[in-house]
Coordinates of C-alpha atoms in Angstrom, one line a residue:
X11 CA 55.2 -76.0 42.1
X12 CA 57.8 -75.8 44.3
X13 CA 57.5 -75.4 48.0
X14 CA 59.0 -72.1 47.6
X15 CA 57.6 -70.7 44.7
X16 CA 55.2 -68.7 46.9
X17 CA 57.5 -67.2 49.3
X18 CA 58.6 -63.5 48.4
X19 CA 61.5 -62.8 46.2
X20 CA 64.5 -60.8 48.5
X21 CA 66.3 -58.4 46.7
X22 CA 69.0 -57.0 48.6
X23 CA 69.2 -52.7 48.5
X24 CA 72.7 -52.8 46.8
X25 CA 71.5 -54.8 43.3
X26 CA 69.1 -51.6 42.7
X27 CA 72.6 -49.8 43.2
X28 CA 74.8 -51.8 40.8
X29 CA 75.2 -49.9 37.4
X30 CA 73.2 -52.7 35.2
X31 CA 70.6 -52.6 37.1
X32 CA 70.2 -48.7 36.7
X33 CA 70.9 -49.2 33.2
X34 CA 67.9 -52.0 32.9
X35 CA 65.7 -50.1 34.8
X36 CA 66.2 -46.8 32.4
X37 CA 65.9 -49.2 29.1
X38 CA 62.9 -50.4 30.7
X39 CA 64.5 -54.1 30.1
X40 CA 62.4 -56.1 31.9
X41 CA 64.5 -59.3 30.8
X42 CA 67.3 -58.1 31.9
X43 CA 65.7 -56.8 35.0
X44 CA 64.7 -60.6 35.6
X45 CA 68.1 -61.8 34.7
X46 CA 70.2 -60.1 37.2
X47 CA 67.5 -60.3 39.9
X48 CA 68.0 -64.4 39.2
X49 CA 71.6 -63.5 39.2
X50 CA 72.2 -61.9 42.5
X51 CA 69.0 -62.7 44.0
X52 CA 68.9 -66.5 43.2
X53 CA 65.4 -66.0 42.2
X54 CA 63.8 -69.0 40.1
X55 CA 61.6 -67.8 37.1
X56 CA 58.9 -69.6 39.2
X57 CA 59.7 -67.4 41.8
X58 CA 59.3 -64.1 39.6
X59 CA 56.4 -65.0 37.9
X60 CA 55.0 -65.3 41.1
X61 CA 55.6 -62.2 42.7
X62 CA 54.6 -59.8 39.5
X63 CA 51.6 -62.1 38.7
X64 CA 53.3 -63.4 35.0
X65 CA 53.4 -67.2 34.2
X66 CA 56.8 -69.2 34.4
X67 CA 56.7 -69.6 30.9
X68 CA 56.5 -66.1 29.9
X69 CA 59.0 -65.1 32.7
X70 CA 61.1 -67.2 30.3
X71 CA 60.4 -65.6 27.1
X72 CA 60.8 -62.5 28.8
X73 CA 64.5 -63.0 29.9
X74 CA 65.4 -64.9 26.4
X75 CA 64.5 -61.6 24.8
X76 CA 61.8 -63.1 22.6
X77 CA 59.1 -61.0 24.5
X78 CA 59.5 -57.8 25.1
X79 CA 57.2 -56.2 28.3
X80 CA 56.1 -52.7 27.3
X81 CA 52.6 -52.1 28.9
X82 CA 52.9 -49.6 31.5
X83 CA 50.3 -52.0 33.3
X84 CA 52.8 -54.9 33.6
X85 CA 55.4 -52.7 34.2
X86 CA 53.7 -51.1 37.1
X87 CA 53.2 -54.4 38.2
X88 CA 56.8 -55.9 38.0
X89 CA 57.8 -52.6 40.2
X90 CA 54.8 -53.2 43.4
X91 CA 55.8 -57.1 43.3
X92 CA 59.3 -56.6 43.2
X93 CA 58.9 -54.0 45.9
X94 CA 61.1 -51.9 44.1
X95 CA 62.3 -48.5 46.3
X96 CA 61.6 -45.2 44.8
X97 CA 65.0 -44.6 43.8
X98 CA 64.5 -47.9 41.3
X99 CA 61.3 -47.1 40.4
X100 CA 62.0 -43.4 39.5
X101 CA 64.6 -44.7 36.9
X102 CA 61.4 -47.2 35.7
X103 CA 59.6 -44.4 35.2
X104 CA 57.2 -44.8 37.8
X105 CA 56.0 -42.4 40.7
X106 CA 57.6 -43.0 43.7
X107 CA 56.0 -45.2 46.5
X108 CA 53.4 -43.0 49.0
X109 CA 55.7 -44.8 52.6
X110 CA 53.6 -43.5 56.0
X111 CA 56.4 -41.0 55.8
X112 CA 54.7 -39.3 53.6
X113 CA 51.9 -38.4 55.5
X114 CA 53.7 -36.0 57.6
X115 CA 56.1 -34.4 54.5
X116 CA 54.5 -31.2 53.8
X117 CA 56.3 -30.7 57.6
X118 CA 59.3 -31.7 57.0
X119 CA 62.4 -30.2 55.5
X120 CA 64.4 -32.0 52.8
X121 CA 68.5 -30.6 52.9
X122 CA 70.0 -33.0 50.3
X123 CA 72.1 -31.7 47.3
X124 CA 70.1 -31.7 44.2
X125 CA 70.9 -32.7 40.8
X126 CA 73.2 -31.2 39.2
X127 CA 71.9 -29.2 36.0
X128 CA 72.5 -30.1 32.5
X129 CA 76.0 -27.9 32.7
X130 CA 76.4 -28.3 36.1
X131 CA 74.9 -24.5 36.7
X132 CA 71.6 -24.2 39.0
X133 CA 69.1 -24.1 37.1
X134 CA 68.3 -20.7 37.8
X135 CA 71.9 -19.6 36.2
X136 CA 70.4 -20.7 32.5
X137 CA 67.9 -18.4 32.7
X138 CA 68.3 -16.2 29.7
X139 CA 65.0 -14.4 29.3
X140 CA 64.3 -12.3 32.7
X141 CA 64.8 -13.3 35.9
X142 CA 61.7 -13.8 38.1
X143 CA 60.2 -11.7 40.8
X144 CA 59.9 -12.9 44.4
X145 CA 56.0 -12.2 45.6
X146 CA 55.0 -13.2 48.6
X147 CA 56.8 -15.7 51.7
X148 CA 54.9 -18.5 52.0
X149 CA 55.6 -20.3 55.2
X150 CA 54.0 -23.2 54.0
X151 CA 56.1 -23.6 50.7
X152 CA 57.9 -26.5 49.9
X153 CA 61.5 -27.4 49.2
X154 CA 61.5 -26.6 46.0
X155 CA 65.3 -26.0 45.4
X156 CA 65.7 -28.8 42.5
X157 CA 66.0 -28.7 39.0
X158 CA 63.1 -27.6 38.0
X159 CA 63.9 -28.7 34.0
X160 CA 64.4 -32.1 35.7
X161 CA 61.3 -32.4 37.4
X162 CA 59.2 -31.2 35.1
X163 CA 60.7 -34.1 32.6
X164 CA 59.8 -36.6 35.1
X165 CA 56.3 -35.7 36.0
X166 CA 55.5 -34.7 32.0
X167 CA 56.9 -39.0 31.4
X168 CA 54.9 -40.1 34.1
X169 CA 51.7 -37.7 32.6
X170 CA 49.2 -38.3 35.6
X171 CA 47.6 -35.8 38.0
X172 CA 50.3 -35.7 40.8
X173 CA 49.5 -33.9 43.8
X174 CA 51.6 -32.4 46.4
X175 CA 52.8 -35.0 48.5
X176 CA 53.9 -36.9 45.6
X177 CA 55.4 -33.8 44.1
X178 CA 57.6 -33.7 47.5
X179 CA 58.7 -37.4 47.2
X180 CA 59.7 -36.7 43.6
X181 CA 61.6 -33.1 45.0
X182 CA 63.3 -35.1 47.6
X183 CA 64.0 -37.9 46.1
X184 CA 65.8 -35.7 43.2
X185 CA 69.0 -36.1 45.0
X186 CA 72.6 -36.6 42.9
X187 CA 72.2 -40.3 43.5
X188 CA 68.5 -40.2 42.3
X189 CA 70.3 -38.4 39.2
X190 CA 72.3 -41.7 38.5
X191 CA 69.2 -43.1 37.6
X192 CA 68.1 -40.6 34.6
X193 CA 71.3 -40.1 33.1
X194 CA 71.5 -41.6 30.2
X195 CA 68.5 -40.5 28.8
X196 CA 69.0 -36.9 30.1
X197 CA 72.6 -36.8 28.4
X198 CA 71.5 -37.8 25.4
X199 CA 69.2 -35.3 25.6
X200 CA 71.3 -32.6 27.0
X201 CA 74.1 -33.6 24.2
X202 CA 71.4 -32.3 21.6
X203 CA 70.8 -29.2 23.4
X204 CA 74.0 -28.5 23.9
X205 CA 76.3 -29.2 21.2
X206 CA 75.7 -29.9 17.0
X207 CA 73.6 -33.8 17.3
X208 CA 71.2 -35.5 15.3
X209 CA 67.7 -34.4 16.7
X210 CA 65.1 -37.4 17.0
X211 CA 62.1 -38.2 18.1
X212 CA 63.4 -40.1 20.8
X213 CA 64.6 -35.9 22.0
X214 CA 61.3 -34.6 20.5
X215 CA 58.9 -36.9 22.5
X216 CA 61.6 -36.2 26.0
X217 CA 61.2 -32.1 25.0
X218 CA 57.4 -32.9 24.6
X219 CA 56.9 -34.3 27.7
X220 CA 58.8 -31.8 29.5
X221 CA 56.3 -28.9 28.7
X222 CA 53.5 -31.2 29.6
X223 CA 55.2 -31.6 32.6
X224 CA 55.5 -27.9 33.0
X225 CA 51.6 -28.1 32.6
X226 CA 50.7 -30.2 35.6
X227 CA 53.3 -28.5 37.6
X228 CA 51.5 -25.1 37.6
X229 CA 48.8 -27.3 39.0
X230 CA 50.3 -27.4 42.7
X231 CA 53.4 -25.1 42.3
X232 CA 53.8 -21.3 43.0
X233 CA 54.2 -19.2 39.9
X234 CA 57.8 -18.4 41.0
X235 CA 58.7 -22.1 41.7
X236 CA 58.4 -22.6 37.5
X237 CA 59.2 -19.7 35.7
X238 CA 62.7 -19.6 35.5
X239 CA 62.7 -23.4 34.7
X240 CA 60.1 -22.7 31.8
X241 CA 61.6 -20.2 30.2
X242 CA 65.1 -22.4 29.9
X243 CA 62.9 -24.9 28.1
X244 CA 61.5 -22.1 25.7
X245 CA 64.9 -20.9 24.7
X246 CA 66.3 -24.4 24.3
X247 CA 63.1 -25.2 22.2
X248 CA 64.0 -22.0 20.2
X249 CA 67.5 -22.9 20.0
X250 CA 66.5 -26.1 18.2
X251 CA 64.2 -24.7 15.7
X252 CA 67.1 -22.3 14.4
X253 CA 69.2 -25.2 14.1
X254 CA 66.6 -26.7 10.6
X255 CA 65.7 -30.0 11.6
X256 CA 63.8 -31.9 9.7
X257 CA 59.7 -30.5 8.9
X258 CA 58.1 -33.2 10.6
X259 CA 59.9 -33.0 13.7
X260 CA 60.0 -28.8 13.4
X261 CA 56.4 -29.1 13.8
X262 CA 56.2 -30.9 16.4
X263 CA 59.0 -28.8 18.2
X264 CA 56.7 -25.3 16.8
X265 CA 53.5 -27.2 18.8
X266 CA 55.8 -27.8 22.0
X267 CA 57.8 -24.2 22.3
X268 CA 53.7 -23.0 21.4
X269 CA 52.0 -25.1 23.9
X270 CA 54.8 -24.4 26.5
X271 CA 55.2 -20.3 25.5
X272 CA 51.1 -20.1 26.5
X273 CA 51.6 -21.0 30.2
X274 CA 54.8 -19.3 30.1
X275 CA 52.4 -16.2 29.1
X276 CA 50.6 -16.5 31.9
X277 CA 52.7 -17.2 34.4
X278 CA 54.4 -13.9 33.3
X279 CA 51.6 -12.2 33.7
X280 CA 51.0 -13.6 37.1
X281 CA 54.3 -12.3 38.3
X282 CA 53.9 -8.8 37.4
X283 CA 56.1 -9.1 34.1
X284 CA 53.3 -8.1 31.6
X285 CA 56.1 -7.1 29.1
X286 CA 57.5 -10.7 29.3
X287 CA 53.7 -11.9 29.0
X288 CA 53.2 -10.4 25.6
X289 CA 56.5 -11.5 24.8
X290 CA 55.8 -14.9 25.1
X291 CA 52.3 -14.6 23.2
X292 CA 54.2 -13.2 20.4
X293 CA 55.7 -16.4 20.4
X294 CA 53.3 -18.9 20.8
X295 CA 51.8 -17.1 17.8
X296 CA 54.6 -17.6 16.0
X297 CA 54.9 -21.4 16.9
X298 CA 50.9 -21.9 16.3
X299 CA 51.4 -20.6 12.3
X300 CA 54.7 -22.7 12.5
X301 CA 52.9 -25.3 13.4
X302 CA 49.4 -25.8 11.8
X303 CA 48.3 -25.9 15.5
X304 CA 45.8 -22.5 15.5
X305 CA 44.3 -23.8 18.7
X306 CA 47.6 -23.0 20.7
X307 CA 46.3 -18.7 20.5
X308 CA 42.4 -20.1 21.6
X309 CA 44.8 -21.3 24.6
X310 CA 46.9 -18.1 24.8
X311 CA 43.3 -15.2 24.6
X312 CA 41.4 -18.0 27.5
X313 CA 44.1 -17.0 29.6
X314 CA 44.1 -13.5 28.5
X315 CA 40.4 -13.7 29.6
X316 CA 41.1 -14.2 33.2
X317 CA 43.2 -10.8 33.3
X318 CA 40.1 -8.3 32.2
X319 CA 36.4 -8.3 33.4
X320 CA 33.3 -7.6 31.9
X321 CA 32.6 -7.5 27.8
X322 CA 36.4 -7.6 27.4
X323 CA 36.8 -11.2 29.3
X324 CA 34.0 -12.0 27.3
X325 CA 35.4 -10.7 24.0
X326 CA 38.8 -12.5 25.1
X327 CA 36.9 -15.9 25.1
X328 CA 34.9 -14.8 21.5
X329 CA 38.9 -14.7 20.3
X330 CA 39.9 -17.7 21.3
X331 CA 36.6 -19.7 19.7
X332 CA 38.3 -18.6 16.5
X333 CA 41.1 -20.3 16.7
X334 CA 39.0 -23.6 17.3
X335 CA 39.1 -26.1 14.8
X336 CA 35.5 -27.4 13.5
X337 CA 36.4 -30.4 14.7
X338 CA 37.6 -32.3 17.6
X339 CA 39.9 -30.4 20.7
X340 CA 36.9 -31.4 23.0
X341 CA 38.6 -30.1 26.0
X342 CA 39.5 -27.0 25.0
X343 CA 35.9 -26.4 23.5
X344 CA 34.7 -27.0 27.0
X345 CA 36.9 -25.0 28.7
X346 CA 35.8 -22.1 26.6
X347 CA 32.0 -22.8 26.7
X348 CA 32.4 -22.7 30.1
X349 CA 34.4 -19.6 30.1
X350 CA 32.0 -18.0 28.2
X351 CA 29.1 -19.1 30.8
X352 CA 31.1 -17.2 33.3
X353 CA 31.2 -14.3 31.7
X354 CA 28.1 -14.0 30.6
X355 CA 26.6 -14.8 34.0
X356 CA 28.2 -11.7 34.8
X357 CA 26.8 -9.6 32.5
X358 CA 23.6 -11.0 33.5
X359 CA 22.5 -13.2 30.2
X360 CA 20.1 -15.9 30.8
X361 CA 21.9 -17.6 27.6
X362 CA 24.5 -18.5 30.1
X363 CA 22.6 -22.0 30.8
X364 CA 22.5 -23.2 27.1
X365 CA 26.1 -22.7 27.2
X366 CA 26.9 -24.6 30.4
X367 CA 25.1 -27.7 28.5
X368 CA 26.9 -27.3 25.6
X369 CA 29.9 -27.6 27.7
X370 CA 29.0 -30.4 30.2
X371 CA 28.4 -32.0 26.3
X372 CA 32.0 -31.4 25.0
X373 CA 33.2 -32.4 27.9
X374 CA 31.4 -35.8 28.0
X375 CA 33.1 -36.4 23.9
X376 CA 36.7 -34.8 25.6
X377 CA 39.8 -36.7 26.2
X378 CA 41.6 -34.1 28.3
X379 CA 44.6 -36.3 29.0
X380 CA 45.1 -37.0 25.2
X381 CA 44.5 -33.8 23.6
X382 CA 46.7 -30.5 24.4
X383 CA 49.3 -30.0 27.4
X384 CA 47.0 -27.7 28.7
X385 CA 43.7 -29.7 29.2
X386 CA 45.5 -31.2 31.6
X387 CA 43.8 -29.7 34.3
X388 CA 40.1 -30.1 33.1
X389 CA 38.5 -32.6 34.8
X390 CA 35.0 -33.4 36.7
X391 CA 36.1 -31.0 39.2
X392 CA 37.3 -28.0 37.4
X393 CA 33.7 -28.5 35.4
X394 CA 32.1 -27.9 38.5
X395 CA 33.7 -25.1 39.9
X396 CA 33.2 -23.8 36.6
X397 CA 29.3 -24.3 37.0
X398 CA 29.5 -22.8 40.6
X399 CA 30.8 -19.6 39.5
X400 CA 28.7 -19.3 36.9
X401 CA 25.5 -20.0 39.0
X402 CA 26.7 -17.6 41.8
X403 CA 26.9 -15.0 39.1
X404 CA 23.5 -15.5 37.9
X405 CA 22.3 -15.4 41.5
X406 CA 20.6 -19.1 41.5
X407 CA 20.8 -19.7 45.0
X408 CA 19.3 -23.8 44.6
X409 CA 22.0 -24.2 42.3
X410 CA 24.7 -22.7 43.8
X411 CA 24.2 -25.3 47.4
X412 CA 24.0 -28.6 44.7
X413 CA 26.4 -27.4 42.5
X414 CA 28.8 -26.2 45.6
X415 CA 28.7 -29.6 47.4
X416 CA 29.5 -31.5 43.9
X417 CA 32.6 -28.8 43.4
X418 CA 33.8 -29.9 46.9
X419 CA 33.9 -33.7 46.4
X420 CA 35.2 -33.8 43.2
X421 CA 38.8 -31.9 44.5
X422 CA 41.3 -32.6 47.1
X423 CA 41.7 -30.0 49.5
X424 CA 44.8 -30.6 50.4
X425 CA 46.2 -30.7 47.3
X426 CA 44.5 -28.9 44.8
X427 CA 44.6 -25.4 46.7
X428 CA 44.4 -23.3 43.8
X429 CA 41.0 -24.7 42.2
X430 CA 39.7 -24.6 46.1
X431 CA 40.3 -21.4 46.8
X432 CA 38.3 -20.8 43.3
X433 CA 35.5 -22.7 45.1
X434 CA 35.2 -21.7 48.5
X435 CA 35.4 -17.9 47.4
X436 CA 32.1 -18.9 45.1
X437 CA 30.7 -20.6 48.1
X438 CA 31.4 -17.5 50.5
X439 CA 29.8 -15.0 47.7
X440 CA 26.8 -17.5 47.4
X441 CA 26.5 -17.7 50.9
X442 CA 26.6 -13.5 51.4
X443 CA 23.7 -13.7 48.7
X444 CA 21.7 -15.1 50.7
X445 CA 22.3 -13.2 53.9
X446 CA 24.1 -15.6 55.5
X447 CA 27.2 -13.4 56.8
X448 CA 28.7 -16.1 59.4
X449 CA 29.1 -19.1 56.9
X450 CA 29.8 -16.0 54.1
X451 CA 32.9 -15.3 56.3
X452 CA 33.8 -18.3 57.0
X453 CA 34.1 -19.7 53.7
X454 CA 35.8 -16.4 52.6
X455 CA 38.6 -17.2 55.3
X456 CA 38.9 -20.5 53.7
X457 CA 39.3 -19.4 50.6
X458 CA 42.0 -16.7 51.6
X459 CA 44.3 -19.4 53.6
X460 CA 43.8 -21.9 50.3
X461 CA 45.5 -18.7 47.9
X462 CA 47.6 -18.0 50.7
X463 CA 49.3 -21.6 50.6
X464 CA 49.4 -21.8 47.2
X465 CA 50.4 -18.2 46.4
X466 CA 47.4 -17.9 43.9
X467 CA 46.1 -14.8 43.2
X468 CA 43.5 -16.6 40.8
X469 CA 41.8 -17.4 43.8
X470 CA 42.1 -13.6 45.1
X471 CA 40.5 -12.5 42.3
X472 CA 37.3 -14.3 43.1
X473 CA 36.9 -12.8 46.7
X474 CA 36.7 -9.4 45.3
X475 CA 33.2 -10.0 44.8
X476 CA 33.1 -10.9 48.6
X477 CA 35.1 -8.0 49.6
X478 CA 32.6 -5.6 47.4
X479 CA 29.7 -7.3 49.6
X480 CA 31.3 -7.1 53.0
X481 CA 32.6 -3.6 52.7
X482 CA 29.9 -2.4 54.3
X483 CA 29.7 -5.1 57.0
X484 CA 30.7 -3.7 60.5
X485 CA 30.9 -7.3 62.1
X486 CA 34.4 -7.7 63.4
X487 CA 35.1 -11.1 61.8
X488 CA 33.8 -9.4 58.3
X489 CA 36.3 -6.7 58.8
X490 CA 39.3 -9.1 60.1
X491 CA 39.1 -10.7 56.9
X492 CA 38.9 -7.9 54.6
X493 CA 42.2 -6.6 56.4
X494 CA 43.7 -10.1 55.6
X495 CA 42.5 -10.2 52.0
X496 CA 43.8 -6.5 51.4
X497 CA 47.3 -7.7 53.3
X498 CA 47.7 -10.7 51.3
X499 CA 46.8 -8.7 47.9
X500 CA 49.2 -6.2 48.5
X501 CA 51.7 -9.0 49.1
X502 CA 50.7 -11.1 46.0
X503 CA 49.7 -8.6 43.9
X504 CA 46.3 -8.7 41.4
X505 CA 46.9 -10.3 38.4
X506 CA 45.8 -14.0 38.0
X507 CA 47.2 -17.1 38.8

């Protein structure tokens, strides 16, 4: 080997910059990748094998074209031992690099221009349903002035849980020379949406991972930060379905305008729009008989179920069983079994348990990632906040303190705020149970700061258990909070999150 072979391979900032490169790095062409890095870099093919972990002799398949790379596992890999900057590796298709930046980015401010929309309009000038309502300032909100039809494209093709800080790197680094690095493929797919083309799959599978990326943005973003965004993609979904493509790709366009018209739905609803709420289930109706994909309504009445209480949450759930295949959707079947436990806790049914096994056993057969853009969010974590509500409801205080402390470790509390308010609010009702007023209160006030950062008033709708209980508290901590909690309310409104 030569006595270089080991030393790293210096690429200078500019060849990332150079138009074939951008274009190599969007065509995922490794080969070519390899070829201009030898080019401008005077890399050997020793050299590169070297640094992303690949024998010289496939390095030289590789650039002769006779091997083509396309695990995302060697790709991942090229990218870390090429050190390749964020800008490069958001045109791989990668998540950017976490830099010690990042540490400190929830406090800082990001002015740069962002990319221009597919017209050059903001996004929020395509909006052609209704425009959103503004609920609540939020000091702690992010920059989120980017395309939001952009974004969710990018975090939908990358289709991994992405937290906030990453989802600020991705925000700021959607800059207009970021853009450079997505254009092609966003033309081509803007061209379809925007003019008389040939639909494909290659536009099917970009539209499909858009509304899954429209999923696991509701995961860390503010109702108001997506909607606009979300309902663009609808119409444009729409739009293409008038237009008679072909039955095997209208299906598939039916599932994705379905699947995306659900959280649509209820992010409606969230907003205080509960016209445009039943709007949108009108239409993911529609899609789910256009379809053949039933499930799509057992998504839409689940989140009906978190909008009533009582029999009728529980009768919301019973609905959306129906539209459960015999077979198969694992996730979802979890998710309503465990829906169901909650419910029923409330109503005081002992069956509640049965049901909670029956989930933790769907679960265990579930592929959450594979299945449905909305199992997205179901994962050890959610199962166990979904167990802690249900225990606090059936009053088992042993329960509640195991269950509790496996809830908390199994989330981020940084970054999933939502599901943690969710779980402190349990926590503090759990802890009121069993007279413990302090630690009540004080996990009460956690749960009211975690909806407060994330706007959430899913996680306001659990405290009003611990509002019912401290009302007759004359501790002035009790009654600071309950102030807060009715302030923030008033601000955010009722309706879920």
């Amino acid at each position: 080997m030569p006595a270089d072979a080991t030393e790293p391979v210096v690429i200078l900032p500019e060849l990332w910059q150079r138009p074939e490169m951008l274009a190599a790095l969007r065509k995922r062409d490794i080969g070519q990748l390899f070829r201009l890095i030898r080019q401008y870099a005077g890399a050997s093919q020793t050299r590169i094998g070297v640094a992303v972990n690949l024998s010289q002799g496939k390095v030289s398949e590789i650039m002769k074209g006779s091997v083509q790379v396309t695990s995302f596992e060697v790709i991942e890999r090229v990218a870390e031992g090429l050190r390749m900057p964020d800008v490069a590796r958001l045109a791989l298709g990668l998540a950017p690099v976490h830099t010690a930046a990042s540490q400190t980015i929830d406090t800082v401010s990001h002015p740069t221009p962002v990319i221009p929309s597919r017209d050059g309009m903001s996004a929020s000038g395509l909006l052609s349903v209704e425009s959103p309502v503004t609920v609540g300032q939020n000091q702690n909100a992010a920059p989120w002035d980017v395309d939001v039809l952009t974004l969710a494209w990018i975090v939908g093709r990358l289709d991994a849980h992405v937290d906030r800080r990453t989802m600020l790197l991705l925000a700021a680094g959607m800059t207009a020379e970021a853009a450079a690095t997505i254009a092609d493929p966003w033309e081509r797919l803007t061209r379809v949406l925007t003019g008389p083309q040939t639909l494909d799959e290659d536009t099917v599978e970009r539209l499909e991972a858009r509304t899954i990326g429209f999923h696991r943005l509701e995961f860390v973003l503010p109702a108001q930060a997506i909607y606009q965004g979300l309902t663009t993609h609808i119409t444009e979904l729409s739009n293409l379905l008038q237009n008679s493509p072909p039955d095997r790709l209208r299906r598939r366009l039916a599932a994705t305008a379905g699947e995306a018209a659900t959280l649509a739905s209820w992010i409606a609803w969230d907003l205080k729009q509960p016209g445009q709420s039943l709007s949108f289930d009108r239409v993911a109706a529609l899609a789910a008989k256009e379809s053949g994909h039933l499930i799509i309504q057992a998504c839409t009445h689940a989140y009906k179920s978190y909008a009533v209480e009582g029999r009728a949450a529980h009768e919301a759930v019973q609905q959306a069983q129906q539209f459960l295949p015999a077979q198969g959707d694992n996730a979802t079947r979890a998710w309503l079994l465990s829906r169901q436990a909650e419910e029923l806790a409330a109503l005081g049914d002992r069956r509640t348990i049965d049901l909670l096994h029956q989930a933790e056993d769907a679960y265990s057969r579930a592929r959450p990632h594979r299945e449905r853009a909305w199992t997205r969010f179901l994962d050890p974590g959610r199962m166990a906040a979904f167990q802690l509500s249900t225990y606090v409801r059936l009053g088992d205080e042993r329960r509640v303190i195991e269950v509790g402390q496996a809830a908390l470790s199994a989330i981020g509390h940084d970054t999933d705020r939502k599901r943690v308010a969710v779980v402190y609010a349990d926590i503090a009702q759990a802890q009121l149970q069993i007279g413990d007023v302090a630690e009540g209160v004080a996990y009460g006030r956690r749960a009211l700061e975690s909806a407060q950062r994330s706007e959430s008033t899913w996680g306001l709708q659990h405290l009003t258990t611990v509002e019912k209980t401290l009302a007759s508290h004359q501790d002035p901590t009790a009654r600071e909070l309950l102030d807060d909690i009715a302030a923030t309310r008033r601000s955010l409104g009722t309706s879920p999150a």
